[in-house]
PDB file of C-alpha atoms in Angstrom:
ATOM      1  CA  GLU A   1     -11.909 -13.171  11.362  1.00 58.00           C
ATOM      2  CA  THR A   2     -11.054 -12.733   7.741  1.00 75.00           C
ATOM      3  CA  GLY A   3      -8.353 -10.907   5.813  1.00 94.00           C
ATOM      4  CA  VAL A   4      -5.846  -8.838   7.716  1.00 97.00           C
ATOM      5  CA  THR A   5      -6.662  -7.499  11.166  1.00 97.00           C
ATOM      6  CA  GLN A   6      -4.849  -4.888  13.211  1.00 98.00           C
ATOM      7  CA  THR A   7      -5.082  -3.813  16.828  1.00 97.00           C
ATOM      8  CA  PRO A   8      -5.450  -1.308  18.263  1.00 97.00           C
ATOM      9  CA  ARG A   9      -7.251   0.813  15.701  1.00 97.00           C
ATOM     10  CA  HIS A  10      -6.358   4.025  17.491  1.00 97.00           C
ATOM     11  CA  LEU A  11      -3.463   4.730  19.837  1.00 96.00           C
ATOM     12  CA  VAL A  12      -2.384   7.865  21.662  1.00 95.00           C
ATOM     13  CA  MET A  13       0.942   7.662  23.428  1.00 93.00           C
ATOM     14  CA  GLY A  14       3.436   9.940  25.061  1.00 90.00           C
ATOM     15  CA  MET A  15       7.013  10.158  23.914  1.00 88.00           C
ATOM     16  CA  THR A  16       8.243   8.102  26.867  1.00 88.00           C
ATOM     17  CA  ASN A  17       5.727   5.272  26.486  1.00 88.00           C
ATOM     18  CA  LYS A  18       6.271   1.800  25.100  1.00 93.00           C
ATOM     19  CA  LYS A  19       3.485   0.241  23.080  1.00 95.00           C
ATOM     20  CA  SER A  20       3.033  -2.476  20.465  1.00 97.00           C
ATOM     21  CA  LEU A  21       0.946  -2.737  17.342  1.00 98.00           C
ATOM     22  CA  LYS A  22      -0.362  -6.148  16.360  1.00 98.00           C
ATOM     23  CA  CYS A  23      -1.223  -7.529  12.942  1.00 98.00           C
ATOM     24  CA  GLU A  24      -2.707 -10.904  12.075  1.00 97.00           C
ATOM     25  CA  GLN A  25      -3.390 -12.274   8.614  1.00 96.00           C
ATOM     26  CA  HIS A  26      -5.916 -15.053   7.960  1.00 95.00           C
ATOM     27  CA  LEU A  27      -5.094 -15.456   4.250  1.00 93.00           C
ATOM     28  CA  GLY A  28      -2.381 -18.102   4.460  1.00 91.00           C
ATOM     29  CA  HIS A  29       0.165 -15.672   3.036  1.00 91.00           C
ATOM     30  CA  ASN A  30       3.911 -16.012   3.439  1.00 89.00           C
ATOM     31  CA  ALA A  31       4.979 -12.376   3.531  1.00 90.00           C
ATOM     32  CA  MET A  32       3.970  -9.509   5.823  1.00 92.00           C
ATOM     33  CA  TYR A  33       4.755  -5.799   5.733  1.00 93.00           C
ATOM     34  CA  TRP A  34       4.613  -2.656   7.829  1.00 95.00           C
ATOM     35  CA  TYR A  35       3.910   0.642   6.088  1.00 95.00           C
ATOM     36  CA  LYS A  36       3.655   4.197   7.375  1.00 96.00           C
ATOM     37  CA  GLN A  37       1.189   6.599   5.766  1.00 96.00           C
ATOM     38  CA  SER A  38       1.510  10.296   6.531  1.00 93.00           C
ATOM     39  CA  ALA A  39      -0.614  13.086   5.111  1.00 87.00           C
ATOM     40  CA  LYS A  40       0.257  14.052   1.521  1.00 79.00           C
ATOM     41  CA  LYS A  41       3.103  11.531   1.348  1.00 87.00           C
ATOM     42  CA  PRO A  42       3.183   8.176  -0.422  1.00 88.00           C
ATOM     43  CA  LEU A  43       3.031   4.973   1.540  1.00 92.00           C
ATOM     44  CA  GLU A  44       6.439   4.292   3.064  1.00 91.00           C
ATOM     45  CA  LEU A  45       7.588   0.697   3.371  1.00 90.00           C
ATOM     46  CA  MET A  46       9.138   0.098   6.790  1.00 92.00           C
ATOM     47  CA  PHE A  47       9.711  -3.639   7.168  1.00 90.00           C
ATOM     48  CA  VAL A  48       9.197  -6.815   5.191  1.00 88.00           C
ATOM     49  CA  TYR A  49       9.117 -10.371   6.471  1.00 88.00           C
ATOM     50  CA  ASN A  50       9.221 -13.279   4.026  1.00 81.00           C
ATOM     51  CA  PHE A  51       8.795 -16.690   5.599  1.00 69.00           C
ATOM     52  CA  LYS A  52       9.354 -15.074   9.008  1.00 61.00           C
ATOM     53  CA  GLU A  53      12.722 -13.641   8.023  1.00 66.00           C
ATOM     54  CA  GLN A  54      13.163  -9.915   7.872  1.00 67.00           C
ATOM     55  CA  THR A  55      14.255  -9.057   4.369  1.00 64.00           C
ATOM     56  CA  GLU A  56      13.889  -5.310   4.446  1.00 64.00           C
ATOM     57  CA  ASN A  57      14.531  -2.572   6.907  1.00 69.00           C
ATOM     58  CA  ASN A  58      14.000   0.608   5.028  1.00 65.00           C
ATOM     59  CA  SER A  59      16.257   2.888   7.101  1.00 82.00           C
ATOM     60  CA  VAL A  60      13.706   2.940   9.885  1.00 90.00           C
ATOM     61  CA  PRO A  61      14.776   4.502  13.216  1.00 92.00           C
ATOM     62  CA  SER A  62      15.525   2.012  15.971  1.00 92.00           C
ATOM     63  CA  ARG A  63      12.620   3.311  18.044  1.00 94.00           C
ATOM     64  CA  PHE A  64      10.531   1.053  15.777  1.00 95.00           C
ATOM     65  CA  SER A  65      11.216  -2.634  16.328  1.00 94.00           C
ATOM     66  CA  PRO A  66       9.408  -5.349  14.358  1.00 93.00           C
ATOM     67  CA  GLU A  67       8.756  -8.907  15.444  1.00 93.00           C
ATOM     68  CA  CYS A  68       7.371 -11.779  13.391  1.00 92.00           C
ATOM     69  CA  PRO A  69       6.882 -14.894  15.559  1.00 92.00           C
ATOM     70  CA  ASN A  70       5.154 -16.841  12.766  1.00 90.00           C
ATOM     71  CA  SER A  71       3.833 -16.323   9.255  1.00 88.00           C
ATOM     72  CA  SER A  72       0.442 -15.133  10.530  1.00 94.00           C
ATOM     73  CA  HIS A  73       1.460 -12.582  13.140  1.00 96.00           C
ATOM     74  CA  LEU A  74       3.453  -9.395  12.982  1.00 96.00           C
ATOM     75  CA  PHE A  75       4.173  -6.862  15.686  1.00 97.00           C
ATOM     76  CA  LEU A  76       5.606  -3.367  15.688  1.00 97.00           C
ATOM     77  CA  HIS A  77       7.099  -2.385  19.026  1.00 97.00           C
ATOM     78  CA  LEU A  78       7.253   1.340  19.690  1.00 96.00           C
ATOM     79  CA  HIS A  79       9.346   3.228  22.222  1.00 94.00           C
ATOM     80  CA  THR A  80      10.425   6.829  22.771  1.00 93.00           C
ATOM     81  CA  LEU A  81       8.582   7.995  19.688  1.00 93.00           C
ATOM     82  CA  GLN A  82       8.574  11.541  18.357  1.00 94.00           C
ATOM     83  CA  PRO A  83       5.550  13.657  17.388  1.00 94.00           C
ATOM     84  CA  GLU A  84       6.523  13.304  13.715  1.00 93.00           C
ATOM     85  CA  ASP A  85       5.901   9.576  14.062  1.00 95.00           C
ATOM     86  CA  SER A  86       2.182  10.284  14.273  1.00 96.00           C
ATOM     87  CA  ALA A  87       0.654   8.597  11.225  1.00 96.00           C
ATOM     88  CA  LEU A  88      -1.471   5.708  10.012  1.00 97.00           C
ATOM     89  CA  TYR A  89       0.452   2.444  10.350  1.00 98.00           C
ATOM     90  CA  LEU A  90      -0.653  -0.204   7.938  1.00 98.00           C
ATOM     91  CA  CYS A  91       0.051  -3.891   7.917  1.00 97.00           C
ATOM     92  CA  ALA A  92      -0.177  -5.858   4.684  1.00 96.00           C
ATOM     93  CA  SER A  93       0.349  -9.430   3.585  1.00 94.00           C
ATOM     94  CA  SER A  94       0.942 -11.182   0.289  1.00 91.00           C
ATOM     95  CA  GLN A  95       1.546 -14.620  -1.116  1.00 87.00           C
ATOM     96  CA  GLU A  96       4.779 -14.506  -3.021  1.00 77.00           C
ATOM     97  CA  LYS A  97       4.158 -16.573  -6.149  1.00 68.00           C
ATOM     98  CA  ARG A  98       5.151 -16.488  -9.772  1.00 58.00           C
ATOM     99  CA  LEU A  99       1.829 -15.766 -11.430  1.00 57.00           C
ATOM    100  CA  ALA A 100       0.583 -12.996  -9.178  1.00 58.00           C
ATOM    101  CA  PRO A 101       3.480 -11.520  -7.300  1.00 64.00           C
ATOM    102  CA  TYR A 102       3.205  -8.661  -4.886  1.00 75.00           C
ATOM    103  CA  GLU A 103      -0.598  -8.481  -4.607  1.00 89.00           C
ATOM    104  CA  GLN A 104      -0.654  -7.041  -1.137  1.00 93.00           C
ATOM    105  CA  TYR A 105      -3.717  -6.890   1.048  1.00 95.00           C
ATOM    106  CA  PHE A 106      -3.930  -4.294   3.780  1.00 97.00           C
ATOM    107  CA  GLY A 107      -5.333  -4.323   7.263  1.00 97.00           C
ATOM    108  CA  PRO A 108      -7.483  -1.438   8.536  1.00 97.00           C
ATOM    109  CA  GLY A 109      -4.504   0.359  10.062  1.00 97.00           C
ATOM    110  CA  THR A 110      -3.643   1.849  13.439  1.00 97.00           C
ATOM    111  CA  ARG A 111      -4.004   5.611  13.734  1.00 97.00           C
ATOM    112  CA  LEU A 112      -1.112   6.608  16.002  1.00 96.00           C
ATOM    113  CA  THR A 113      -0.834   9.973  17.711  1.00 96.00           C
ATOM    114  CA  VAL A 114       2.311  10.813  19.669  1.00 95.00           C
ATOM    115  CA  THR A 115       1.905  13.622  22.189  1.00 92.00           C
TER     116      THR A 115
ATOM    117  CA  GLN B   1      12.539  12.085 -10.178  1.00 59.00           C
ATOM    118  CA  LYS B   2       9.790  10.337  -8.266  1.00 64.00           C
ATOM    119  CA  GLU B   3       9.628   6.616  -8.884  1.00 89.00           C
ATOM    120  CA  VAL B   4       5.848   6.562  -9.267  1.00 94.00           C
ATOM    121  CA  GLU B   5       4.013   9.740 -10.248  1.00 94.00           C
ATOM    122  CA  GLN B   6       0.347  10.527 -10.142  1.00 95.00           C
ATOM    123  CA  ASN B   7      -1.595  13.743 -10.525  1.00 89.00           C
ATOM    124  CA  SER B   8      -2.807  14.483  -7.000  1.00 85.00           C
ATOM    125  CA  GLY B   9      -6.066  15.984  -8.285  1.00 85.00           C
ATOM    126  CA  PRO B  10      -8.715  16.501  -7.216  1.00 92.00           C
ATOM    127  CA  LEU B  11     -10.265  15.051 -10.338  1.00 96.00           C
ATOM    128  CA  SER B  12     -13.974  15.776 -10.625  1.00 97.00           C
ATOM    129  CA  VAL B  13     -16.107  13.649 -12.933  1.00 97.00           C
ATOM    130  CA  PRO B  14     -19.891  13.750 -13.454  1.00 97.00           C
ATOM    131  CA  GLU B  15     -21.843  10.686 -12.401  1.00 97.00           C
ATOM    132  CA  GLY B  16     -22.157   8.225 -15.269  1.00 97.00           C
ATOM    133  CA  ALA B  17     -19.070   9.503 -17.097  1.00 98.00           C
ATOM    134  CA  ILE B  18     -15.708   7.777 -17.524  1.00 98.00           C
ATOM    135  CA  ALA B  19     -13.030   8.615 -14.965  1.00 97.00           C
ATOM    136  CA  SER B  20      -9.466   8.313 -16.241  1.00 97.00           C
ATOM    137  CA  LEU B  21      -6.579   8.038 -13.795  1.00 97.00           C
ATOM    138  CA  ASN B  22      -2.960   8.018 -14.919  1.00 97.00           C
ATOM    139  CA  CYS B  23       0.333   6.907 -13.445  1.00 97.00           C
ATOM    140  CA  THR B  24       3.899   6.976 -14.739  1.00 97.00           C
ATOM    141  CA  TYR B  25       6.869   5.101 -13.338  1.00 96.00           C
ATOM    142  CA  SER B  26      10.618   5.343 -13.720  1.00 93.00           C
ATOM    143  CA  ASP B  27      11.908   1.758 -13.303  1.00 89.00           C
ATOM    144  CA  ARG B  28      11.993   0.131 -16.752  1.00 90.00           C
ATOM    145  CA  GLY B  29      12.384  -3.251 -15.087  1.00 86.00           C
ATOM    146  CA  SER B  30       9.003  -3.100 -13.347  1.00 89.00           C
ATOM    147  CA  GLN B  31       6.738  -6.001 -14.179  1.00 89.00           C
ATOM    148  CA  SER B  32       3.820  -5.772 -11.752  1.00 92.00           C
ATOM    149  CA  PHE B  33       1.347  -2.902 -11.510  1.00 95.00           C
ATOM    150  CA  PHE B  34      -1.538  -2.353  -9.145  1.00 96.00           C
ATOM    151  CA  TRP B  35      -4.352   0.052  -8.469  1.00 98.00           C
ATOM    152  CA  TYR B  36      -5.633   0.531  -4.952  1.00 98.00           C
ATOM    153  CA  ARG B  37      -8.678   2.487  -3.824  1.00 98.00           C
ATOM    154  CA  GLN B  38      -8.542   4.267  -0.483  1.00 97.00           C
ATOM    155  CA  TYR B  39     -11.581   5.859   1.073  1.00 96.00           C
ATOM    156  CA  SER B  40     -10.987   8.675   3.522  1.00 93.00           C
ATOM    157  CA  GLY B  41      -9.921   7.278   6.887  1.00 90.00           C
ATOM    158  CA  LYS B  42      -9.682   3.728   5.544  1.00 93.00           C
ATOM    159  CA  SER B  43      -6.895   1.481   4.341  1.00 95.00           C
ATOM    160  CA  PRO B  44      -6.010   0.822   0.679  1.00 97.00           C
ATOM    161  CA  GLU B  45      -8.068  -1.834  -1.095  1.00 96.00           C
ATOM    162  CA  LEU B  46      -6.655  -3.689  -4.095  1.00 96.00           C
ATOM    163  CA  ILE B  47      -8.949  -3.282  -7.100  1.00 96.00           C
ATOM    164  CA  MET B  48      -6.814  -4.157 -10.131  1.00 96.00           C
ATOM    165  CA  SER B  49      -3.525  -5.784 -11.001  1.00 95.00           C
ATOM    166  CA  ILE B  50      -1.931  -5.901 -14.452  1.00 96.00           C
ATOM    167  CA  TYR B  51       1.253  -7.540 -15.653  1.00 93.00           C
ATOM    168  CA  SER B  52       1.133  -7.455 -19.477  1.00 93.00           C
ATOM    169  CA  ASN B  53       0.888  -4.661 -21.999  1.00 96.00           C
ATOM    170  CA  GLY B  54      -2.638  -3.852 -23.088  1.00 96.00           C
ATOM    171  CA  ASP B  55      -5.989  -3.674 -21.351  1.00 97.00           C
ATOM    172  CA  LYS B  56      -7.439  -5.694 -18.518  1.00 97.00           C
ATOM    173  CA  GLU B  57     -11.111  -5.338 -17.713  1.00 97.00           C
ATOM    174  CA  ASP B  58     -12.921  -6.185 -14.495  1.00 96.00           C
ATOM    175  CA  GLY B  59     -16.497  -4.973 -14.310  1.00 97.00           C
ATOM    176  CA  ARG B  60     -16.547  -1.196 -14.617  1.00 97.00           C
ATOM    177  CA  PHE B  61     -12.768  -0.993 -14.203  1.00 98.00           C
ATOM    178  CA  THR B  62     -10.190  -1.231 -16.983  1.00 98.00           C
ATOM    179  CA  ALA B  63      -6.464  -1.097 -16.353  1.00 98.00           C
ATOM    180  CA  GLN B  64      -4.189  -0.170 -19.244  1.00 98.00           C
ATOM    181  CA  LEU B  65      -0.447  -0.794 -19.328  1.00 97.00           C
ATOM    182  CA  ASN B  66       2.147   0.543 -21.761  1.00 97.00           C
ATOM    183  CA  LYS B  67       5.611  -0.545 -20.687  1.00 95.00           C
ATOM    184  CA  ALA B  68       7.359   1.207 -23.569  1.00 95.00           C
ATOM    185  CA  SER B  69       5.955   4.547 -22.432  1.00 95.00           C
ATOM    186  CA  GLN B  70       6.121   3.567 -18.762  1.00 96.00           C
ATOM    187  CA  TYR B  71       2.577   4.421 -17.878  1.00 95.00           C
ATOM    188  CA  VAL B  72      -0.374   2.623 -16.439  1.00 98.00           C
ATOM    189  CA  SER B  73      -3.902   3.956 -16.282  1.00 98.00           C
ATOM    190  CA  LEU B  74      -7.234   3.088 -14.718  1.00 98.00           C
ATOM    191  CA  LEU B  75     -10.559   3.784 -16.376  1.00 98.00           C
ATOM    192  CA  ILE B  76     -13.774   3.702 -14.401  1.00 98.00           C
ATOM    193  CA  ARG B  77     -16.881   3.495 -16.575  1.00 98.00           C
ATOM    194  CA  ASP B  78     -20.327   4.641 -15.471  1.00 98.00           C
ATOM    195  CA  SER B  79     -18.809   6.458 -12.491  1.00 98.00           C
ATOM    196  CA  GLN B  80     -20.810   6.341  -9.283  1.00 97.00           C
ATOM    197  CA  PRO B  81     -20.629   8.587  -6.211  1.00 97.00           C
ATOM    198  CA  SER B  82     -19.331   5.546  -4.320  1.00 97.00           C
ATOM    199  CA  ASP B  83     -16.238   5.656  -6.548  1.00 98.00           C
ATOM    200  CA  SER B  84     -15.194   8.913  -4.862  1.00 98.00           C
ATOM    201  CA  ALA B  85     -11.901   8.035  -3.177  1.00 97.00           C
ATOM    202  CA  THR B  86      -8.154   8.354  -3.548  1.00 96.00           C
ATOM    203  CA  TYR B  87      -6.668   5.949  -6.080  1.00 98.00           C
ATOM    204  CA  LEU B  88      -3.126   4.744  -5.480  1.00 97.00           C
ATOM    205  CA  CYS B  89      -0.885   3.383  -8.201  1.00 97.00           C
ATOM    206  CA  ALA B  90       1.716   0.840  -7.068  1.00 96.00           C
ATOM    207  CA  VAL B  91       4.609  -0.601  -9.049  1.00 94.00           C
ATOM    208  CA  ASN B  92       7.179  -3.226  -8.143  1.00 89.00           C
ATOM    209  CA  THR B  93      10.666  -1.749  -8.046  1.00 81.00           C
ATOM    210  CA  LEU B  94      14.091  -2.987  -7.110  1.00 73.00           C
ATOM    211  CA  ASP B  95      15.347  -1.730  -3.786  1.00 68.00           C
ATOM    212  CA  ALA B  96      18.946  -0.760  -4.510  1.00 66.00           C
ATOM    213  CA  ASN B  97      19.938  -1.007  -0.843  1.00 61.00           C
ATOM    214  CA  PHE B  98      18.734  -4.526  -0.188  1.00 59.00           C
ATOM    215  CA  GLY B  99      18.446  -6.084  -3.629  1.00 61.00           C
ATOM    216  CA  ASN B 100      14.830  -7.006  -2.980  1.00 67.00           C
ATOM    217  CA  GLU B 101      11.820  -6.086  -4.972  1.00 74.00           C
ATOM    218  CA  LYS B 102       9.163  -4.022  -3.270  1.00 82.00           C
ATOM    219  CA  LEU B 103       6.013  -2.126  -4.085  1.00 88.00           C
ATOM    220  CA  THR B 104       6.471   1.603  -4.565  1.00 91.00           C
ATOM    221  CA  PHE B 105       3.342   3.704  -4.281  1.00 93.00           C
ATOM    222  CA  GLY B 106       2.391   6.994  -5.816  1.00 94.00           C
ATOM    223  CA  THR B 107       0.874   9.742  -3.699  1.00 93.00           C
ATOM    224  CA  GLY B 108      -2.570   9.008  -5.138  1.00 95.00           C
ATOM    225  CA  THR B 109      -5.204  10.858  -7.153  1.00 96.00           C
ATOM    226  CA  ARG B 110      -8.270  12.100  -5.338  1.00 96.00           C
ATOM    227  CA  LEU B 111     -11.356  11.399  -7.417  1.00 97.00           C
ATOM    228  CA  THR B 112     -14.727  13.018  -6.805  1.00 97.00           C
ATOM    229  CA  ILE B 113     -17.832  11.853  -8.652  1.00 97.00           C
ATOM    230  CA  ILE B 114     -20.376  14.636  -8.902  1.00 96.00           C
ATOM    231  CA  PRO B 115     -24.031  13.488  -8.740  1.00 94.00           C
TER     232      PRO B 115
END
């Protein structure tokens, strides 16, 4: 595996379900991110983990719960979602460094549909 | 005022011509600027980063940055049909709530190369 991988690629869930999205980066990076991409809206940053510590929670509803057990893995736990949460969820990683900060590399995304 | 603004397009360019994509940003403190390409149904792919005023060339792509005027542009020379995609501009901005820097994305410009 290379780059940033995400599973599952597609997910359909009911509003009462609990599911988790998984992200793994094979780039040796020290920061990982969750983004939400909805139609005709810019990418929305949801969570940031630097060195496994959450450094950003961008006013995300509590029905989204992130987990970062180590610098290579990131999870997004989902429960009691709403139909408006249907979107493409993207994971990204970066190596925070002085000369090339914030170059983020994205995984393929999980297309989530909430019914 | 949006933090990062792009013309949503669509921008149609004949094959072989130069495609010019523009982006303006509001945070005068921004230091890092990125262009991502996103094919329909896929995730964003980093194609250019620029940190200093002036031009940066990479193959058929040239990024141009003017911090005084707060704009960054992407030129694609000898446009090919495979360049048809949505191009996202991303700029590092300071998150006022958390005091961290983050990438803020524009909504993207849809580019179509006409054979």
